[in-house]
Amino acid sequence: MVRPFDIEEIFPEVSSGSTRRGRRQSDSSAQGLTVTLIADYTASTRAWLPSAAIVALLGEFGVTNGAARTAISRLARRGVLEVNRHGRYSTYRLTDGAAADLSNGGTVIATVGVEPAPWDGSWTVVVFSIPEQERTRRRTLRDHLRWSGYAPLYDGVWISPAPLPPQERAALAAAACGSVTVLRAQHQDLEAEVDRNPAEAWDLPGIAKEYERFIDKWGALLPRIAAGSVTSAAAVRARTEVMNVYRRFPVLDPMLPMALMPPDWPRRRATEAFVAIYDGLLQPAQDHIRAVVARMTDGPCPDIQAHTVADMAAGVRRGPA
């Protein structure tokens, strides 16, 4: 499975060692920005982009030429991007596996603000026992569970309110490599101080603060977007950055029905701000991306096509080209 993004962007604590953590987060941030930028304008077409255009666009975010080229190279080695070389001239596009993963992820992102289906009160419980010395195996399983929306109730007990879909069973089995048990169960309240509610596996106050920070920062941009004063490179930066932040919420938020969340849970307000910015800046951002790429290709770029949140909900991916 191709994972275009690094789980450490969302959960930096999964990395150990301060120097290593700082370096990995810096590398991951540049790669994550690159993936978001490319996916937002080529996910439906898998258009080839000149490396020089990608570097120039990343430069508008303050990424140096060297860091941009390193990010592109590492994404290619990871199987996220594929390269087409013509002498010293190189173009890149999303691999089919990365495009499929991003399309699936986009569908999830686009439904964050939609009220979840009625919940039966049952939890999917994944219980595993992996020796501490098998750290790579433990990390692989934990990363898989985090990406799938699970949270650790205890060290070897991870939970999610969602049922385990049939198509996810093989992926979980492969990540666990044995020593795992999956249950679908309901919480029995002990009515005692020692009882821990399963929802406490998530840091709900911390998630609420993340939502509020998102609303405060990006909501301030809405009047300027309505006035049409955010254009060109600024439109691309805002649209890319708002996606780069908002795409973390489906992993952070347990997505329980609003009635079961703390009062005034800010999920819906954050979604409204995201849609207004992402869709509202589509045209000026697409125009700027096309202009930058056209300078490198000496021609129009009809394959560069931005998509709306509604497009993501419907699935923006086309077949492999």
mmCIF file with all atom_site columns, C-alpha atoms in Angstrom, residues 67-258:
data_model
loop_
_atom_site.group_PDB
_atom_site.id
_atom_site.type_symbol
_atom_site.label_atom_id
_atom_site.label_alt_id
_atom_site.label_comp_id
_atom_site.label_asym_id
_atom_site.label_entity_id
_atom_site.label_seq_id
_atom_site.pdbx_PDB_ins_code
_atom_site.Cartn_x
_atom_site.Cartn_y
_atom_site.Cartn_z
_atom_site.occupancy
_atom_site.B_iso_or_equiv
_atom_site.pdbx_formal_charge
_atom_site.auth_seq_id
_atom_site.auth_comp_id
_atom_site.auth_asym_id
_atom_site.auth_atom_id
_atom_site.pdbx_PDB_model_num
ATOM 1   C CA . ALA A 1 67  ? 14.720  20.953  -0.186  1.00 0.00 ? 67  ALA A CA 1
ATOM 2   C CA . ALA A 1 68  ? 12.142  20.833  -2.978  1.00 0.00 ? 68  ALA A CA 1
ATOM 3   C CA . ARG A 1 69  ? 14.261  18.546  -5.151  1.00 0.00 ? 69  ARG A CA 1
ATOM 4   C CA . THR A 1 70  ? 15.011  16.319  -2.157  1.00 0.00 ? 70  THR A CA 1
ATOM 5   C CA . ALA A 1 71  ? 11.299  16.023  -1.385  1.00 0.00 ? 71  ALA A CA 1
ATOM 6   C CA . ILE A 1 72  ? 10.492  15.117  -5.000  1.00 0.00 ? 72  ILE A CA 1
ATOM 7   C CA . SER A 1 73  ? 13.271  12.531  -5.087  1.00 0.00 ? 73  SER A CA 1
ATOM 8   C CA . ARG A 1 74  ? 12.177  10.896  -1.842  1.00 0.00 ? 74  ARG A CA 1
ATOM 9   C CA . LEU A 1 75  ? 8.549   10.767  -2.951  1.00 0.00 ? 75  LEU A CA 1
ATOM 10  C CA . ALA A 1 76  ? 9.655   9.000   -6.126  1.00 0.00 ? 76  ALA A CA 1
ATOM 11  C CA . ARG A 1 77  ? 11.663  6.467   -4.088  1.00 0.00 ? 77  ARG A CA 1
ATOM 12  C CA . ARG A 1 78  ? 8.639   5.846   -1.867  1.00 0.00 ? 78  ARG A CA 1
ATOM 13  C CA . GLY A 1 79  ? 6.440   5.095   -4.868  1.00 0.00 ? 79  GLY A CA 1
ATOM 14  C CA . VAL A 1 80  ? 4.286   8.212   -4.499  1.00 0.00 ? 80  VAL A CA 1
ATOM 15  C CA . LEU A 1 81  ? 5.561   9.884   -7.677  1.00 0.00 ? 81  LEU A CA 1
ATOM 16  C CA . GLU A 1 82  ? 6.771   8.402   -10.933 1.00 0.00 ? 82  GLU A CA 1
ATOM 17  C CA . VAL A 1 83  ? 9.256   10.096  -13.233 1.00 0.00 ? 83  VAL A CA 1
ATOM 18  C CA . ASN A 1 84  ? 9.515   10.473  -16.985 1.00 0.00 ? 84  ASN A CA 1
ATOM 19  C CA . ARG A 1 85  ? 12.975  11.587  -18.122 1.00 0.00 ? 85  ARG A CA 1
ATOM 20  C CA . HIS A 1 86  ? 13.914  13.247  -21.400 1.00 0.00 ? 86  HIS A CA 1
ATOM 21  C CA . GLY A 1 87  ? 17.631  13.890  -21.124 1.00 0.00 ? 87  GLY A CA 1
ATOM 22  C CA . ARG A 1 88  ? 18.052  16.441  -18.340 1.00 0.00 ? 88  ARG A CA 1
ATOM 23  C CA . TYR A 1 89  ? 14.353  17.292  -18.467 1.00 0.00 ? 89  TYR A CA 1
ATOM 24  C CA . SER A 1 90  ? 12.148  15.395  -15.988 1.00 0.00 ? 90  SER A CA 1
ATOM 25  C CA . THR A 1 91  ? 8.424   15.350  -15.366 1.00 0.00 ? 91  THR A CA 1
ATOM 26  C CA . TYR A 1 92  ? 6.585   13.769  -12.442 1.00 0.00 ? 92  TYR A CA 1
ATOM 27  C CA . ARG A 1 93  ? 3.081   12.613  -11.657 1.00 0.00 ? 93  ARG A CA 1
ATOM 28  C CA . LEU A 1 94  ? 1.281   10.624  -8.965  1.00 0.00 ? 94  LEU A CA 1
ATOM 29  C CA . THR A 1 95  ? 1.647   6.868   -9.255  1.00 0.00 ? 95  THR A CA 1
ATOM 30  C CA . ASP A 1 96  ? -1.551  4.912   -9.701  1.00 0.00 ? 96  ASP A CA 1
ATOM 31  C CA . GLY A 1 97  ? -1.306  3.573   -6.137  1.00 0.00 ? 97  GLY A CA 1
ATOM 32  C CA . ALA A 1 98  ? -0.829  7.057   -4.675  1.00 0.00 ? 98  ALA A CA 1
ATOM 33  C CA . ALA A 1 99  ? -3.669  8.476   -6.777  1.00 0.00 ? 99  ALA A CA 1
ATOM 34  C CA . ALA A 1 100 ? -5.980  5.697   -5.540  1.00 0.00 ? 100 ALA A CA 1
ATOM 35  C CA . ASP A 1 101 ? -5.052  6.300   -1.890  1.00 0.00 ? 101 ASP A CA 1
ATOM 36  C CA . LEU A 1 102 ? -5.493  10.064  -2.246  1.00 0.00 ? 102 LEU A CA 1
ATOM 37  C CA . SER A 1 103 ? -8.857  9.647   -3.950  1.00 0.00 ? 103 SER A CA 1
ATOM 38  C CA . ASN A 1 104 ? -10.075 7.419   -1.108  1.00 0.00 ? 104 ASN A CA 1
ATOM 39  C CA . GLY A 1 105 ? -8.690  9.850   1.432   1.00 0.00 ? 105 GLY A CA 1
ATOM 40  C CA . GLY A 1 106 ? -10.336 12.754  -0.361  1.00 0.00 ? 106 GLY A CA 1
ATOM 41  C CA . THR A 1 107 ? -13.709 11.070  -0.055  1.00 0.00 ? 107 THR A CA 1
ATOM 42  C CA . VAL A 1 108 ? -13.173 10.777  3.701   1.00 0.00 ? 108 VAL A CA 1
ATOM 43  C CA . ILE A 1 109 ? -12.004 14.398  3.992   1.00 0.00 ? 109 ILE A CA 1
ATOM 44  C CA . ALA A 1 110 ? -15.061 15.615  2.093   1.00 0.00 ? 110 ALA A CA 1
ATOM 45  C CA . THR A 1 111 ? -17.438 13.885  4.508   1.00 0.00 ? 111 THR A CA 1
ATOM 46  C CA . VAL A 1 112 ? -15.934 15.191  7.766   1.00 0.00 ? 112 VAL A CA 1
ATOM 47  C CA . GLY A 1 113 ? -18.769 17.666  8.291   1.00 0.00 ? 113 GLY A CA 1
ATOM 48  C CA . VAL A 1 114 ? -21.504 15.190  7.408   1.00 0.00 ? 114 VAL A CA 1
ATOM 49  C CA . GLU A 1 115 ? -23.367 13.842  10.423  1.00 0.00 ? 115 GLU A CA 1
ATOM 50  C CA . PRO A 1 116 ? -22.268 10.209  10.887  1.00 0.00 ? 116 PRO A CA 1
ATOM 51  C CA . ALA A 1 117 ? -24.816 7.434   10.514  1.00 0.00 ? 117 ALA A CA 1
ATOM 52  C CA . PRO A 1 118 ? -26.665 6.382   13.691  1.00 0.00 ? 118 PRO A CA 1
ATOM 53  C CA . TRP A 1 119 ? -24.272 4.545   15.974  1.00 0.00 ? 119 TRP A CA 1
ATOM 54  C CA . ASP A 1 120 ? -25.207 1.300   17.720  1.00 0.00 ? 120 ASP A CA 1
ATOM 55  C CA . GLY A 1 121 ? -22.884 1.974   20.675  1.00 0.00 ? 121 GLY A CA 1
ATOM 56  C CA . SER A 1 122 ? -20.461 -0.815  19.726  1.00 0.00 ? 122 SER A CA 1
ATOM 57  C CA . TRP A 1 123 ? -16.714 -0.398  19.435  1.00 0.00 ? 123 TRP A CA 1
ATOM 58  C CA . THR A 1 124 ? -14.290 -2.248  17.206  1.00 0.00 ? 124 THR A CA 1
ATOM 59  C CA . VAL A 1 125 ? -11.535 -3.381  19.557  1.00 0.00 ? 125 VAL A CA 1
ATOM 60  C CA . VAL A 1 126 ? -8.134  -4.459  18.248  1.00 0.00 ? 126 VAL A CA 1
ATOM 61  C CA . VAL A 1 127 ? -6.067  -6.270  20.858  1.00 0.00 ? 127 VAL A CA 1
ATOM 62  C CA . PHE A 1 128 ? -2.493  -7.209  20.054  1.00 0.00 ? 128 PHE A CA 1
ATOM 63  C CA . SER A 1 129 ? 0.625   -8.496  21.732  1.00 0.00 ? 129 SER A CA 1
ATOM 64  C CA . ILE A 1 130 ? 3.925   -7.820  19.999  1.00 0.00 ? 130 ILE A CA 1
ATOM 65  C CA . PRO A 1 131 ? 7.243   -8.072  21.879  1.00 0.00 ? 131 PRO A CA 1
ATOM 66  C CA . GLU A 1 132 ? 8.930   -4.738  22.562  1.00 0.00 ? 132 GLU A CA 1
ATOM 67  C CA . GLN A 1 133 ? 12.054  -5.858  20.689  1.00 0.00 ? 133 GLN A CA 1
ATOM 68  C CA . GLU A 1 134 ? 10.002  -6.140  17.491  1.00 0.00 ? 134 GLU A CA 1
ATOM 69  C CA . ARG A 1 135 ? 9.738   -2.380  17.247  1.00 0.00 ? 135 ARG A CA 1
ATOM 70  C CA . THR A 1 136 ? 9.370   -2.181  13.483  1.00 0.00 ? 136 THR A CA 1
ATOM 71  C CA . ARG A 1 137 ? 6.437   -4.564  13.540  1.00 0.00 ? 137 ARG A CA 1
ATOM 72  C CA . ARG A 1 138 ? 4.803   -2.723  16.455  1.00 0.00 ? 138 ARG A CA 1
ATOM 73  C CA . ARG A 1 139 ? 5.208   0.608   14.700  1.00 0.00 ? 139 ARG A CA 1
ATOM 74  C CA . THR A 1 140 ? 3.809   -0.697  11.410  1.00 0.00 ? 140 THR A CA 1
ATOM 75  C CA . LEU A 1 141 ? 0.672   -1.926  13.162  1.00 0.00 ? 141 LEU A CA 1
ATOM 76  C CA . ARG A 1 142 ? 0.214   1.232   15.208  1.00 0.00 ? 142 ARG A CA 1
ATOM 77  C CA . ASP A 1 143 ? 0.690   3.462   12.161  1.00 0.00 ? 143 ASP A CA 1
ATOM 78  C CA . HIS A 1 144 ? -1.878  1.411   10.269  1.00 0.00 ? 144 HIS A CA 1
ATOM 79  C CA . LEU A 1 145 ? -4.360  1.696   13.124  1.00 0.00 ? 145 LEU A CA 1
ATOM 80  C CA . ARG A 1 146 ? -3.881  5.452   13.406  1.00 0.00 ? 146 ARG A CA 1
ATOM 81  C CA . TRP A 1 147 ? -4.453  5.940   9.673   1.00 0.00 ? 147 TRP A CA 1
ATOM 82  C CA . SER A 1 148 ? -7.599  3.811   10.006  1.00 0.00 ? 148 SER A CA 1
ATOM 83  C CA . GLY A 1 149 ? -9.056  6.046   12.724  1.00 0.00 ? 149 GLY A CA 1
ATOM 84  C CA . TYR A 1 150 ? -8.223  3.938   15.793  1.00 0.00 ? 150 TYR A CA 1
ATOM 85  C CA . ALA A 1 151 ? -6.898  5.334   19.062  1.00 0.00 ? 151 ALA A CA 1
ATOM 86  C CA . PRO A 1 152 ? -5.102  3.579   21.949  1.00 0.00 ? 152 PRO A CA 1
ATOM 87  C CA . LEU A 1 153 ? -7.378  2.993   24.929  1.00 0.00 ? 153 LEU A CA 1
ATOM 88  C CA . TYR A 1 154 ? -4.443  1.099   26.477  1.00 0.00 ? 154 TYR A CA 1
ATOM 89  C CA . ASP A 1 155 ? -1.036  0.176   25.071  1.00 0.00 ? 155 ASP A CA 1
ATOM 90  C CA . GLY A 1 156 ? -2.152  -2.964  23.240  1.00 0.00 ? 156 GLY A CA 1
ATOM 91  C CA . VAL A 1 157 ? -5.866  -2.137  23.022  1.00 0.00 ? 157 VAL A CA 1
ATOM 92  C CA . TRP A 1 158 ? -6.949  0.168   20.186  1.00 0.00 ? 158 TRP A CA 1
ATOM 93  C CA . ILE A 1 159 ? -10.529 1.120   19.420  1.00 0.00 ? 159 ILE A CA 1
ATOM 94  C CA . SER A 1 160 ? -12.766 2.728   16.809  1.00 0.00 ? 160 SER A CA 1
ATOM 95  C CA . PRO A 1 161 ? -16.525 3.337   16.758  1.00 0.00 ? 161 PRO A CA 1
ATOM 96  C CA . ALA A 1 162 ? -16.668 2.189   13.127  1.00 0.00 ? 162 ALA A CA 1
ATOM 97  C CA . PRO A 1 163 ? -17.128 -1.471  12.142  1.00 0.00 ? 163 PRO A CA 1
ATOM 98  C CA . LEU A 1 164 ? -14.208 -3.202  10.445  1.00 0.00 ? 164 LEU A CA 1
ATOM 99  C CA . PRO A 1 165 ? -15.082 -3.313  6.715   1.00 0.00 ? 165 PRO A CA 1
ATOM 100 C CA . PRO A 1 166 ? -14.323 -6.573  4.874   1.00 0.00 ? 166 PRO A CA 1
ATOM 101 C CA . GLN A 1 167 ? -11.776 -4.843  2.642   1.00 0.00 ? 167 GLN A CA 1
ATOM 102 C CA . GLU A 1 168 ? -9.859  -3.640  5.720   1.00 0.00 ? 168 GLU A CA 1
ATOM 103 C CA . ARG A 1 169 ? -9.447  -7.090  7.237   1.00 0.00 ? 169 ARG A CA 1
ATOM 104 C CA . ALA A 1 170 ? -6.658  -8.232  4.950   1.00 0.00 ? 170 ALA A CA 1
ATOM 105 C CA . ALA A 1 171 ? -4.792  -4.941  5.402   1.00 0.00 ? 171 ALA A CA 1
ATOM 106 C CA . LEU A 1 172 ? -5.009  -5.215  9.192   1.00 0.00 ? 172 LEU A CA 1
ATOM 107 C CA . ALA A 1 173 ? -3.881  -8.847  9.137   1.00 0.00 ? 173 ALA A CA 1
ATOM 108 C CA . ALA A 1 174 ? -0.904  -7.928  6.953   1.00 0.00 ? 174 ALA A CA 1
ATOM 109 C CA . ALA A 1 175 ? 0.074   -5.046  9.237   1.00 0.00 ? 175 ALA A CA 1
ATOM 110 C CA . ALA A 1 176 ? -0.221  -7.189  12.367  1.00 0.00 ? 176 ALA A CA 1
ATOM 111 C CA . CYS A 1 177 ? 1.460   -10.331 11.045  1.00 0.00 ? 177 CYS A CA 1
ATOM 112 C CA . GLY A 1 178 ? -0.371  -12.377 13.673  1.00 0.00 ? 178 GLY A CA 1
ATOM 113 C CA . SER A 1 179 ? -0.880  -11.924 17.422  1.00 0.00 ? 179 SER A CA 1
ATOM 114 C CA . VAL A 1 180 ? -3.993  -9.799  17.018  1.00 0.00 ? 180 VAL A CA 1
ATOM 115 C CA . THR A 1 181 ? -7.639  -10.226 18.054  1.00 0.00 ? 181 THR A CA 1
ATOM 116 C CA . VAL A 1 182 ? -10.532 -8.091  16.749  1.00 0.00 ? 182 VAL A CA 1
ATOM 117 C CA . LEU A 1 183 ? -13.770 -7.719  18.715  1.00 0.00 ? 183 LEU A CA 1
ATOM 118 C CA . ARG A 1 184 ? -16.979 -5.755  18.237  1.00 0.00 ? 184 ARG A CA 1
ATOM 119 C CA . ALA A 1 185 ? -18.228 -4.954  21.724  1.00 0.00 ? 185 ALA A CA 1
ATOM 120 C CA . GLN A 1 186 ? -20.126 -2.473  23.881  1.00 0.00 ? 186 GLN A CA 1
ATOM 121 C CA . HIS A 1 187 ? -18.830 -0.666  26.929  1.00 0.00 ? 187 HIS A CA 1
ATOM 122 C CA . GLN A 1 188 ? -20.207 -1.805  30.281  1.00 0.00 ? 188 GLN A CA 1
ATOM 123 C CA . ASP A 1 189 ? -20.242 1.135   32.698  1.00 0.00 ? 189 ASP A CA 1
ATOM 124 C CA . LEU A 1 190 ? -18.830 0.155   36.107  1.00 0.00 ? 190 LEU A CA 1
ATOM 125 C CA . GLU A 1 191 ? -20.107 3.370   37.699  1.00 0.00 ? 191 GLU A CA 1
ATOM 126 C CA . ALA A 1 192 ? -16.799 3.699   39.507  1.00 0.00 ? 192 ALA A CA 1
ATOM 127 C CA . GLU A 1 193 ? -13.761 5.978   39.357  1.00 0.00 ? 193 GLU A CA 1
ATOM 128 C CA . VAL A 1 194 ? -11.643 3.195   37.882  1.00 0.00 ? 194 VAL A CA 1
ATOM 129 C CA . ASP A 1 195 ? -13.929 2.957   34.846  1.00 0.00 ? 195 ASP A CA 1
ATOM 130 C CA . ARG A 1 196 ? -12.558 4.580   31.697  1.00 0.00 ? 196 ARG A CA 1
ATOM 131 C CA . ASN A 1 197 ? -14.961 5.592   28.948  1.00 0.00 ? 197 ASN A CA 1
ATOM 132 C CA . PRO A 1 198 ? -13.731 4.375   25.539  1.00 0.00 ? 198 PRO A CA 1
ATOM 133 C CA . ALA A 1 199 ? -14.108 7.900   24.116  1.00 0.00 ? 199 ALA A CA 1
ATOM 134 C CA . GLU A 1 200 ? -11.249 8.927   26.422  1.00 0.00 ? 200 GLU A CA 1
ATOM 135 C CA . ALA A 1 201 ? -8.884  7.168   24.024  1.00 0.00 ? 201 ALA A CA 1
ATOM 136 C CA . TRP A 1 202 ? -9.081  10.419  22.071  1.00 0.00 ? 202 TRP A CA 1
ATOM 137 C CA . ASP A 1 203 ? -7.868  13.749  23.454  1.00 0.00 ? 203 ASP A CA 1
ATOM 138 C CA . LEU A 1 204 ? -11.212 15.457  22.816  1.00 0.00 ? 204 LEU A CA 1
ATOM 139 C CA . PRO A 1 205 ? -10.283 18.798  24.462  1.00 0.00 ? 205 PRO A CA 1
ATOM 140 C CA . GLY A 1 206 ? -7.068  18.857  22.415  1.00 0.00 ? 206 GLY A CA 1
ATOM 141 C CA . ILE A 1 207 ? -8.929  18.072  19.188  1.00 0.00 ? 207 ILE A CA 1
ATOM 142 C CA . ALA A 1 208 ? -11.478 20.799  19.940  1.00 0.00 ? 208 ALA A CA 1
ATOM 143 C CA . LYS A 1 209 ? -8.610  23.283  20.350  1.00 0.00 ? 209 LYS A CA 1
ATOM 144 C CA . GLU A 1 210 ? -7.176  22.200  16.988  1.00 0.00 ? 210 GLU A CA 1
ATOM 145 C CA . TYR A 1 211 ? -10.569 22.833  15.377  1.00 0.00 ? 211 TYR A CA 1
ATOM 146 C CA . GLU A 1 212 ? -10.882 26.243  17.063  1.00 0.00 ? 212 GLU A CA 1
ATOM 147 C CA . ARG A 1 213 ? -7.389  27.285  15.968  1.00 0.00 ? 213 ARG A CA 1
ATOM 148 C CA . PHE A 1 214 ? -8.305  26.266  12.415  1.00 0.00 ? 214 PHE A CA 1
ATOM 149 C CA . ILE A 1 215 ? -11.538 28.300  12.535  1.00 0.00 ? 215 ILE A CA 1
ATOM 150 C CA . ASP A 1 216 ? -9.839  31.374  14.019  1.00 0.00 ? 216 ASP A CA 1
ATOM 151 C CA . LYS A 1 217 ? -7.010  31.387  11.499  1.00 0.00 ? 217 LYS A CA 1
ATOM 152 C CA . TRP A 1 218 ? -8.847  30.533  8.308   1.00 0.00 ? 218 TRP A CA 1
ATOM 153 C CA . GLY A 1 219 ? -12.170 32.174  9.090   1.00 0.00 ? 219 GLY A CA 1
ATOM 154 C CA . ALA A 1 220 ? -10.393 35.532  9.019   1.00 0.00 ? 220 ALA A CA 1
ATOM 155 C CA . LEU A 1 221 ? -9.623  34.966  5.332   1.00 0.00 ? 221 LEU A CA 1
ATOM 156 C CA . LEU A 1 222 ? -13.251 34.547  4.254   1.00 0.00 ? 222 LEU A CA 1
ATOM 157 C CA . PRO A 1 223 ? -14.091 38.261  3.754   1.00 0.00 ? 223 PRO A CA 1
ATOM 158 C CA . ARG A 1 224 ? -11.089 38.683  1.449   1.00 0.00 ? 224 ARG A CA 1
ATOM 159 C CA . ILE A 1 225 ? -12.083 35.624  -0.584  1.00 0.00 ? 225 ILE A CA 1
ATOM 160 C CA . ALA A 1 226 ? -15.646 36.947  -0.896  1.00 0.00 ? 226 ALA A CA 1
ATOM 161 C CA . ALA A 1 227 ? -14.200 40.236  -2.146  1.00 0.00 ? 227 ALA A CA 1
ATOM 162 C CA . GLY A 1 228 ? -12.047 38.442  -4.732  1.00 0.00 ? 228 GLY A CA 1
ATOM 163 C CA . SER A 1 229 ? -8.830  39.912  -3.340  1.00 0.00 ? 229 SER A CA 1
ATOM 164 C CA . VAL A 1 230 ? -6.960  36.602  -2.872  1.00 0.00 ? 230 VAL A CA 1
ATOM 165 C CA . THR A 1 231 ? -5.409  35.754  -6.224  1.00 0.00 ? 231 THR A CA 1
ATOM 166 C CA . SER A 1 232 ? -2.397  34.249  -7.978  1.00 0.00 ? 232 SER A CA 1
ATOM 167 C CA . ALA A 1 233 ? 0.286   32.688  -5.733  1.00 0.00 ? 233 ALA A CA 1
ATOM 168 C CA . ALA A 1 234 ? -1.557  33.783  -2.580  1.00 0.00 ? 234 ALA A CA 1
ATOM 169 C CA . ALA A 1 235 ? -4.609  31.773  -3.659  1.00 0.00 ? 235 ALA A CA 1
ATOM 170 C CA . VAL A 1 236 ? -2.483  28.666  -4.213  1.00 0.00 ? 236 VAL A CA 1
ATOM 171 C CA . ARG A 1 237 ? -0.749  29.055  -0.863  1.00 0.00 ? 237 ARG A CA 1
ATOM 172 C CA . ALA A 1 238 ? -3.983  29.506  1.061   1.00 0.00 ? 238 ALA A CA 1
ATOM 173 C CA . ARG A 1 239 ? -5.799  26.685  -0.736  1.00 0.00 ? 239 ARG A CA 1
ATOM 174 C CA . THR A 1 240 ? -2.905  24.249  -0.303  1.00 0.00 ? 240 THR A CA 1
ATOM 175 C CA . GLU A 1 241 ? -2.216  25.150  3.303   1.00 0.00 ? 241 GLU A CA 1
ATOM 176 C CA . VAL A 1 242 ? -5.867  24.908  4.335   1.00 0.00 ? 242 VAL A CA 1
ATOM 177 C CA . MET A 1 243 ? -6.042  21.414  2.837   1.00 0.00 ? 243 MET A CA 1
ATOM 178 C CA . ASN A 1 244 ? -2.739  20.439  4.425   1.00 0.00 ? 244 ASN A CA 1
ATOM 179 C CA . VAL A 1 245 ? -4.154  21.265  7.859   1.00 0.00 ? 245 VAL A CA 1
ATOM 180 C CA . TYR A 1 246 ? -7.747  20.117  7.402   1.00 0.00 ? 246 TYR A CA 1
ATOM 181 C CA . ARG A 1 247 ? -6.828  16.672  6.037   1.00 0.00 ? 247 ARG A CA 1
ATOM 182 C CA . ARG A 1 248 ? -5.582  15.746  9.520   1.00 0.00 ? 248 ARG A CA 1
ATOM 183 C CA . PHE A 1 249 ? -9.010  15.959  11.153  1.00 0.00 ? 249 PHE A CA 1
ATOM 184 C CA . PRO A 1 250 ? -10.438 12.642  9.864   1.00 0.00 ? 250 PRO A CA 1
ATOM 185 C CA . VAL A 1 251 ? -7.539  10.905  11.631  1.00 0.00 ? 251 VAL A CA 1
ATOM 186 C CA . LEU A 1 252 ? -7.732  12.988  14.818  1.00 0.00 ? 252 LEU A CA 1
ATOM 187 C CA . ASP A 1 253 ? -11.513 13.095  15.305  1.00 0.00 ? 253 ASP A CA 1
ATOM 188 C CA . PRO A 1 254 ? -13.294 9.828   16.261  1.00 0.00 ? 254 PRO A CA 1
ATOM 189 C CA . MET A 1 255 ? -16.253 10.995  14.104  1.00 0.00 ? 255 MET A CA 1
ATOM 190 C CA . LEU A 1 256 ? -18.918 9.994   16.576  1.00 0.00 ? 256 LEU A CA 1
ATOM 191 C CA . PRO A 1 257 ? -22.404 11.495  16.089  1.00 0.00 ? 257 PRO A CA 1
ATOM 192 C CA . MET A 1 258 ? -22.532 15.119  17.269  1.00 0.00 ? 258 MET A CA 1
#
